[in-house]
Amino acid sequence: MARLPVYLRALTALVDQGISTCSSNDLAAAAGVNPAKLRKDLSYLGSYGTRGVGYDVEYLRYQIARELGQTQDWDVVIVGVGHLGSALSAYRGFSTRGIRIAALVDSDPERIGTEVAGVTVAPMADLESIVREHGIAIAVIATPGEAAQGVADALVSAGVTSILNFAPAIVTVPEGVAVRKVDLSIELQILAYHEQRRSAEAPGGGAGPWAADGEVSL
Amino acid sequence: MARLPVYLRALTALVDQGISTCSSNDLAAAAGVNPAKLRKDLSYLGSYGTRGVGYDVEYLRYQIARELGQTQDWDVVIVGVGHLGSALSAYRGFSTRGIRIAALVDSDPERIGTEVAGVTVAPMADLESIVREHGIAIAVIATPGEAAQGVADALVSAGVTSILNFAPAIVTVPEGVAVRKVDLSIELQILAYHEQRRSAEAPGGGAGPWAADGEVSL
DNA sequence: AGGATTTTGTTCTCACGTTCACAAGCTCTT
DNA sequence: AAGAGCTTGTGAACGTGAGAACAAAATCCT
C-alpha cells in the first residue's frame, strides 16, 4: 500500500516524542487517515497490535520499515541534473529513509564532471555500467519532457525496474517495470482549477457534478 | 477532475504536431488513459466533440484551459527558498500553464533580500501584505517539515485558499481550504517497496493480497 | 438519397476501496 | 478470579470510480 510510508513517518515522529505505545486512533490522527483504514492496512502485514492496549510504536515501526525494504539502503540514480535534479540530490529526507543517491547522470557536457551534493555527474554513456556496478533498481528522471522517454528506455535496458518520473511527459515502459509520475505543474493546475470553480460558482452557488470531489481537505 | 491537466498537455502536444482533429482513442493514447474514461471526463465539460469525426484539438484545448482557469494567470507565492523552493522558482513549466511565481518568502535572514530566479526573497512578516497585494489564492510550501504547519496557518489567515505542500508533514487546514501534498521521499519509498516485494517474492512466487495493486505500469 | 461506417455520449455493470459496526481478546480493578 | 473497560482485527454495507457495451449522430461512399 502507498500509505505505509506515511504511517512510518508518523511512527517515527511518535518515537521522537518518546511515545512507546499508541492506539490506532492516535496513529491515524497523526497520519491523517481513518482509524479503521489504518487497522485494516496494518492487518495485511500481520497482527502486530495487542487488543486492549494498542501498538508498540518501535516494534510496528520496524515491521513497516522491513515491509518497505528499508532495512537495506536502496541506491538510486538521478538522470538530469538541472534545478530539480540538484534539489533532489541535496534533499536530506532521503538518507534517513533508506534512499541513497548513488550517482548523477546528465547529457550536458557543461555539467558532466561537476560535483553536485558530493557526487560527480557522469555522462549518459556511463549509465549502464553505473546501474550494473551499484546494482541500482530505482531511478529518477528529472530531465526535460522531450528526453524522458529516451532516458526511460535506456534505464530499462540497463536493468532498472522502478522509475520515478518528474519530467512532464508520459513514459511507457515494458510490463514489470514500475513507474510513478510526479508532475509539479499539474499539481498547481489542479489547485488553480479548484480556485477557478470557487470563483465561478461563488455567485451562483450551482451544483454541477463537480461539487463533491474529495480533494478539498476536511 | 485531476486528469484535465493531463489531457490539456496531450492536446498541446498534438497542436505542436500540427494535428487539428483527433479521436478519443488518439487522445487517450497520448494521455495514457482509457478512451471510455476520457470521453466520460470530457462529457462533464459539455459536448465538444462531433460524432463520427472526433474532437477539434484547438477548440477542445481552449475549453479545457478555460475550465482549468488557465485563461487567466494565477499568482503563486512560494514559502521556503531552499534547494526545492529555488528549483520550483526556476521551473519553466509553470509560466506556460498559467502559473506565475509572484513572490518568494523565507524566514532565513541569510536568504531574505537575495534574488532567486528574478524574484527578491521577502521575509515571513511580509506574507500577509504580499498575498493581499497580489490577490494570491495559491501558495506552495517548500519548508522543512517542522515549519509546515505554522506556515500553512499563516497562509490561511492571510487569505490563501489552496496550498501545495512539499514539506514532509501533514498539515491541517480549515474546511474550504484545498491542500495537495507531494512527498518526494514517500514516492521513492513506494518504489523501494515494490522492489522489496519483487525480490522477496521472486523465489517463492507467492500470492498474498499484494499481488495486484495497479501501480505497476502496463 | 440512402445505407455503411465511424466516433461520440451515455447507460449499465462490476470491482475496488472506504467506512461502519461488532466480535475476539487483553489488561486492570475489585 | 471474575467482570468492566478498552482496543484490535474483521465481516458486511456503502459509495465511488472504472471499463464494457450500446444508442445517437455525423460523414462518406455508392
XYZ file of C-alpha atoms (C1' of nucleotides) in Angstrom:
496
model
C 0.000 0.000 0.000
C 1.023 3.516 -0.760
C 0.127 4.638 2.767
C 2.745 2.590 4.550
C 5.415 5.281 4.245
C 3.010 7.784 5.763
C 2.445 5.524 8.733
C 6.167 5.013 9.024
C 6.740 8.730 9.189
C 4.035 9.175 11.796
C 5.546 6.394 13.874
C 8.978 7.936 13.655
C 7.511 11.194 14.879
C 5.965 9.357 17.829
C 9.295 7.712 18.640
C 10.908 11.148 18.656
C 8.284 12.283 21.131
C 9.210 9.414 23.382
C 5.878 7.672 22.987
C 6.273 3.910 23.187
C 2.689 2.767 22.693
C -0.195 4.145 20.689
C -3.708 3.225 19.679
C -4.945 3.102 16.118
C -6.807 6.310 16.852
C -3.639 8.160 17.803
C -1.670 6.884 14.873
C -4.494 7.509 12.418
C -4.752 11.090 13.617
C -1.013 11.577 13.189
C -1.105 10.093 9.721
C -4.269 11.890 8.696
C -6.353 8.837 7.874
C -9.366 6.953 9.183
C -8.606 4.642 12.135
C -10.435 1.701 10.565
C -8.492 2.084 7.362
C -5.276 2.181 9.320
C -6.110 -1.009 11.186
C -7.069 -2.784 8.008
C -3.875 -1.697 6.312
C -1.787 -2.897 9.232
C -3.683 -6.163 9.429
C -2.306 -7.045 5.992
C 1.165 -7.011 7.457
C 0.173 -9.273 10.327
C -1.184 -8.887 13.816
C 1.304 -6.537 15.347
C -1.045 -4.897 17.832
C -2.446 -6.102 21.138
C -6.138 -5.709 21.797
C -6.949 -3.518 24.689
C -3.512 -1.916 24.515
C -2.611 -0.708 21.051
C 0.577 -0.902 19.043
C 4.154 -0.912 20.255
C 5.491 2.060 18.348
C 9.058 0.864 17.962
C 8.085 -2.676 17.039
C 5.494 -1.581 14.493
C 7.907 0.907 13.055
C 10.417 -1.838 12.459
C 7.831 -4.114 10.882
C 6.708 -1.443 8.431
C 10.297 -0.494 7.667
C 11.001 -4.136 6.901
C 7.949 -4.406 4.697
C 9.076 -1.317 2.810
C 12.516 -2.766 2.308
C 14.009 -0.064 4.425
C 16.235 -2.421 6.355
C 18.591 -2.048 3.452
C 19.652 1.122 1.669
C 18.493 1.489 -1.919
C 20.942 3.003 -4.340
C 19.264 5.428 -6.707
C 20.490 7.191 -9.823
C 19.164 10.591 -10.817
C 19.155 11.378 -14.522
C 19.080 15.064 -15.271
C 20.935 17.466 -13.013
C 19.081 20.688 -13.658
C 17.490 22.710 -10.912
C 15.187 19.919 -9.877
C 17.779 17.158 -10.108
C 20.155 19.210 -7.998
C 17.483 19.890 -5.428
C 16.689 16.205 -5.221
C 20.368 15.346 -4.850
C 20.624 17.663 -1.892
C 17.342 16.606 -0.302
C 18.084 15.414 3.220
C 14.900 13.448 3.615
C 16.167 10.586 1.508
C 19.093 9.317 3.510
C 17.048 8.805 6.655
C 14.564 6.723 4.695
C 16.794 4.157 3.138
C 17.409 6.051 -0.080
C 20.965 6.785 -1.172
C 21.755 8.922 -4.195
C 24.492 6.759 -5.642
C 25.007 8.517 -8.939
C 24.035 11.515 -11.047
C 23.868 11.404 -14.825
C 23.388 14.170 -17.367
C 23.816 14.668 -21.087
C 25.026 18.272 -20.891
C 28.848 18.385 -21.318
C 28.864 21.510 -19.170
C 27.559 19.559 -16.226
C 29.459 16.311 -16.663
C 32.338 16.127 -14.229
C 30.985 18.790 -11.923
C 30.172 17.831 -8.369
C 26.644 18.188 -7.017
C 25.878 17.395 -3.398
C 29.098 15.420 -3.159
C 28.519 13.273 -6.230
C 30.265 13.722 -9.562
C 27.976 13.997 -12.573
C 28.577 11.198 -15.064
C 27.755 11.132 -18.780
C 24.787 9.232 -20.132
C 27.148 6.750 -21.739
C 28.141 5.502 -18.312
C 24.568 4.804 -17.302
C 24.595 1.082 -17.930
C 27.868 0.448 -16.119
C 26.738 2.596 -13.189
C 23.490 0.698 -12.838
C 25.270 -2.619 -13.062
C 28.060 -1.661 -10.695
C 25.835 -0.354 -7.910
C 23.082 -2.865 -8.533
C 20.641 0.005 -8.975
C 16.980 -0.895 -9.300
C 15.435 2.549 -8.840
C 15.998 5.636 -10.958
C 14.727 9.198 -11.030
C 14.099 11.079 -14.260
C 14.490 14.835 -13.841
C 15.070 15.809 -17.447
C 13.020 17.972 -19.788
C 9.954 16.240 -21.139
C 11.389 15.558 -24.581
C 14.245 13.497 -23.185
C 12.171 11.466 -20.754
C 11.158 8.556 -22.981
C 14.679 8.034 -24.279
C 16.080 8.108 -20.779
C 13.439 5.675 -19.598
C 14.297 3.272 -22.393
C 17.975 3.494 -21.524
C 17.237 2.925 -17.851
C 15.095 -0.114 -18.534
C 17.628 -1.626 -20.857
C 20.306 -1.035 -18.238
C 18.261 -3.070 -15.795
C 16.328 -0.501 -13.763
C 12.912 -1.794 -12.732
C 11.426 1.201 -10.900
C 11.295 4.754 -12.192
C 10.180 7.981 -10.592
C 9.410 10.416 -13.383
C 9.433 14.159 -12.767
C 9.534 15.046 -16.440
C 6.307 16.432 -17.890
C 5.746 13.526 -20.261
C 4.077 10.146 -20.300
C 6.722 7.450 -20.468
C 5.800 3.942 -21.480
C 7.824 1.005 -20.255
C 7.663 -2.768 -20.619
C 5.455 -4.744 -18.304
C 7.069 -5.441 -14.975
C 8.691 -2.026 -14.708
C 7.071 0.283 -12.169
C 6.668 3.945 -12.995
C 5.447 6.693 -10.733
C 4.904 10.181 -12.023
C 5.172 13.454 -10.176
C 4.170 16.452 -12.196
C 4.767 19.743 -10.485
C 2.818 21.992 -12.807
C -0.138 19.626 -12.926
C -0.421 19.788 -9.152
C -0.645 23.549 -9.341
C -3.074 23.404 -12.227
C -5.356 21.226 -10.149
C -5.320 23.838 -7.424
C -5.941 26.557 -9.980
C -8.896 24.553 -11.168
C -10.325 24.487 -7.656
C -9.869 28.232 -7.414
C -11.494 28.666 -10.790
C -14.552 26.685 -9.714
C -14.628 28.500 -6.444
C -14.759 31.920 -8.024
C -17.060 30.777 -10.819
C -19.606 29.177 -8.542
C -19.422 31.554 -5.637
C -22.154 33.811 -7.031
C -24.444 31.143 -8.438
C -23.767 28.508 -5.856
C -24.561 26.000 -8.590
C -24.487 22.268 -8.145
C -22.921 20.538 -11.116
C -21.280 17.125 -10.963
C -18.173 18.783 -9.555
C -19.469 19.677 -6.169
C -18.059 16.778 -4.192
C -14.695 15.607 -5.321
C -12.758 14.656 -2.284
C -9.689 16.719 -2.863
C -10.621 19.558 -0.642
C -9.303 18.812 2.785
C -11.654 18.275 5.677
C -11.107 16.075 -12.330
C -7.419 15.716 -11.754
C -6.880 14.357 -15.242
C -7.844 17.527 -17.082
C -4.315 18.962 -16.982
C -3.005 15.731 -18.460
C -5.440 15.992 -21.331
C -4.514 19.605 -21.782
C -0.852 18.713 -22.088
C -1.605 15.957 -24.575
C -3.699 18.354 -26.638
C -0.946 20.939 -26.629
C 1.440 18.277 -27.885
C -0.994 17.467 -30.702
C -1.269 21.140 -31.612
C 2.507 21.306 -31.816
C 2.443 18.371 -34.192
C 0.040 20.255 -36.408
C -2.820 17.851 -35.786
C -6.149 19.641 -35.881
C -8.559 16.794 -35.190
C -8.293 13.679 -33.098
C -10.453 10.826 -31.876
C -10.881 9.881 -28.265
C -8.675 6.884 -28.980
C -5.783 9.043 -30.166
C -6.063 11.461 -27.303
C -6.463 8.704 -24.740
C -3.319 7.030 -26.029
C -1.404 10.303 -25.810
C -2.651 10.912 -22.285
C -2.150 7.337 -21.175
C -5.727 6.619 -20.146
C -8.682 4.540 -21.231
C -10.681 6.026 -24.153
C -14.004 5.474 -22.385
C -12.736 7.248 -19.312
C -11.504 10.121 -21.407
C -14.862 10.515 -23.136
C -16.662 10.403 -19.841
C -14.383 13.024 -18.368
C -14.856 15.315 -21.360
C -18.597 14.844 -21.326
C -18.707 16.570 -17.959
C -17.422 19.719 -19.612
C -20.019 19.569 -22.341
C -20.369 18.056 -25.785
C -17.315 19.390 -27.510
C -16.811 16.519 -29.936
C -18.626 15.582 -33.123
C -19.728 12.002 -33.589
C -18.136 10.251 -36.475
C -15.330 12.818 -36.545
C -13.706 13.331 -33.180
C -12.570 16.413 -31.339
C -11.261 19.668 -32.730
C -7.913 19.824 -30.983
C -7.635 23.589 -30.723
C -11.224 24.090 -29.636
C -11.112 21.359 -27.015
C -7.809 22.670 -25.755
C -9.342 26.070 -25.203
C -12.355 24.613 -23.446
C -10.218 22.623 -21.025
C -7.930 25.570 -20.451
C -10.968 27.649 -19.611
C -12.317 25.011 -17.266
C -8.937 24.918 -15.513
C -8.935 28.652 -15.119
C -5.948 28.945 -17.389
C -7.363 31.834 -19.337
C -6.014 33.954 -16.543
C -2.599 33.765 -14.881
C -2.563 32.674 -11.255
C -0.125 34.410 -8.973
C 1.572 31.994 -6.610
C 3.788 32.530 -3.588
C 6.452 30.009 -2.644
C 7.330 29.796 1.040
C 10.745 28.314 1.708
C 13.560 29.063 -0.688
C 15.859 26.126 -0.061
C 17.003 23.804 -2.792
C 13.492 22.735 -3.655
C 11.968 26.184 -3.452
C 14.679 27.544 -5.706
C 14.176 24.735 -8.195
C 10.466 25.428 -8.260
C 11.074 29.137 -8.755
C 13.190 28.403 -11.783
C 10.878 25.747 -13.238
C 9.932 26.791 -16.731
C 6.877 24.585 -16.944
C 4.799 26.927 -14.823
C 4.667 30.059 -16.922
C 3.276 28.277 -19.955
C 0.488 26.834 -17.848
C -0.946 29.911 -16.305
C 1.164 29.866 -13.165
C 3.247 32.896 -12.247
C 5.649 32.878 -9.317
C 4.749 36.268 -7.918
C 6.718 36.134 -4.674
C 9.194 34.171 -2.611
C 9.174 34.144 1.169
C 11.631 32.687 3.651
C 12.417 33.002 7.340
C 16.194 32.736 6.998
C 17.757 36.221 7.262
C 20.582 34.986 5.040
C 18.169 34.437 2.205
C 15.917 37.456 2.643
C 16.762 40.123 0.120
C 18.602 37.783 -2.223
C 17.256 37.332 -5.697
C 16.173 33.895 -6.926
C 15.009 33.399 -10.496
C 14.431 37.133 -10.797
C 12.339 37.496 -7.657
C 13.549 39.022 -4.403
C 13.056 36.880 -1.311
C 10.790 38.566 1.227
C 10.574 37.947 4.977
C 7.729 35.956 6.504
C 6.414 39.139 8.074
C 5.506 40.450 4.643
C 3.438 37.384 3.795
C 0.062 38.860 4.506
C 0.642 42.075 2.599
C 2.078 40.144 -0.346
C -0.933 37.867 -0.511
C -3.299 40.791 -0.265
C -1.458 42.928 -2.763
C -1.205 40.327 -5.499
C -4.546 38.743 -4.718
C -2.815 35.409 -4.250
C -5.035 32.390 -3.755
C -2.473 29.605 -4.255
C 0.683 29.014 -2.231
C 3.473 26.465 -2.214
C 5.098 25.245 0.989
C 8.695 24.143 0.451
C 9.961 24.400 4.007
C 11.274 21.730 6.369
C 8.552 19.599 7.874
C 8.615 21.290 11.287
C 7.741 24.680 9.825
C 4.983 23.477 7.541
C 2.008 23.724 9.872
C 2.918 27.211 11.063
C 3.369 28.394 7.510
C 0.076 26.857 6.493
C -1.699 28.650 9.322
C -0.112 31.933 8.298
C -1.069 31.376 4.677
C -4.672 30.590 5.529
C -5.006 33.570 7.789
C -3.535 35.747 5.032
C -6.297 34.583 2.728
C -4.756 31.753 0.715
C -7.301 29.067 -0.145
C -5.180 26.494 -1.990
C -1.894 25.033 -0.789
C 0.584 22.718 -2.435
C 2.655 21.162 0.314
C 6.092 19.728 -0.400
C 7.097 19.568 3.244
C 7.197 16.085 4.777
C 4.397 16.754 7.252
C 0.638 16.512 7.465
C -0.838 19.988 7.584
C -4.381 20.529 8.726
C -6.371 23.481 7.500
C -9.894 24.818 7.956
C -12.650 23.478 5.792
C -12.808 25.138 2.427
C -9.061 25.319 2.006
C -7.656 22.857 -0.523
C -4.376 21.109 0.206
C -2.413 18.862 -2.075
C 0.646 17.064 -0.847
C 3.690 15.993 -2.804
C 6.144 13.957 -0.821
C 9.349 13.191 -2.637
C 10.770 10.600 -0.304
C 7.454 8.783 0.002
C 7.350 8.355 -3.753
C 10.741 6.709 -3.672
C 9.796 4.603 -0.674
C 6.824 3.265 -2.594
C 9.122 2.232 -5.385
C 11.514 0.665 -2.891
C 8.566 -1.231 -1.525
C 7.815 -2.618 -4.963
C 11.425 -3.655 -5.341
C 11.352 -5.230 -1.921
C 8.319 -7.322 -2.801
C 9.827 -8.164 -6.132
C 12.997 -9.575 -4.635
C 11.165 -11.170 -1.725
C 8.614 -12.944 -3.869
C 10.748 -13.747 -6.855
C 11.795 -17.128 -5.419
C 8.508 -18.155 -3.868
C 6.225 -16.529 -6.400
C 3.737 -16.294 -3.558
C 0.268 -14.856 -3.856
C -0.582 -12.644 -0.911
C -3.093 -9.830 -1.006
C -0.448 -7.644 -2.594
C -0.194 -9.317 -5.942
C -2.396 -6.986 -7.942
C -2.150 -3.394 -6.968
C -2.376 -1.370 -10.083
C 0.679 0.745 -9.638
C 2.912 -1.244 -11.896
C 2.573 0.181 -15.342
C 1.178 -1.906 -18.150
C -30.690 9.941 -51.406
C -29.787 6.105 -48.536
C -27.105 2.976 -46.195
C -22.492 1.808 -44.257
C -19.019 3.427 -41.209
C -17.035 5.861 -37.776
C -16.989 8.040 -33.367
C -19.138 10.381 -29.543
C -22.123 10.465 -25.393
C -24.305 7.608 -22.087
C -26.015 3.720 -19.525
C -25.137 -0.306 -17.062
C -22.427 -3.458 -14.631
C -18.713 -4.575 -11.802
C -14.945 -4.347 -8.805
C -12.387 -1.793 -5.564
C -11.643 0.937 -1.585
C -13.581 3.073 2.371
C -16.205 3.075 6.403
C -19.239 1.281 9.952
C -20.094 -1.949 13.383
C -19.224 -5.875 16.079
C -16.931 -9.907 17.982
C -12.459 -11.512 19.959
C -9.052 -10.670 23.209
C -6.056 -8.303 26.505
C -5.492 -5.628 30.877
C -6.750 -3.736 35.129
C -9.556 -3.366 39.057
C -12.172 -5.213 42.754
C -10.698 -14.824 39.979
C -14.214 -12.548 37.586
C -16.062 -8.714 35.362
C -15.563 -4.000 33.405
C -13.358 -1.318 30.002
C -10.551 -0.689 26.001
C -8.608 -1.737 21.624
C -7.601 -4.650 17.772
C -8.980 -7.393 13.811
C -12.505 -8.428 10.541
C -17.029 -9.165 8.288
C -20.619 -6.555 5.952
C -22.730 -2.412 3.799
C -21.893 1.609 1.282
C -20.399 4.756 -2.128
C -17.381 5.798 -5.790
C -14.812 5.197 -9.916
C -13.527 2.289 -13.995
C -14.492 -0.283 -18.059
C -17.551 -2.548 -21.407
C -21.350 -2.159 -24.333
C -24.761 0.289 -26.837
C -27.535 4.011 -28.929
C -27.370 8.601 -31.286
C -25.393 11.340 -34.780
C -22.379 12.872 -38.338
C -19.703 11.824 -42.552
C -18.603 9.207 -46.677
C -19.498 6.324 -50.477
C -22.418 4.452 -53.929
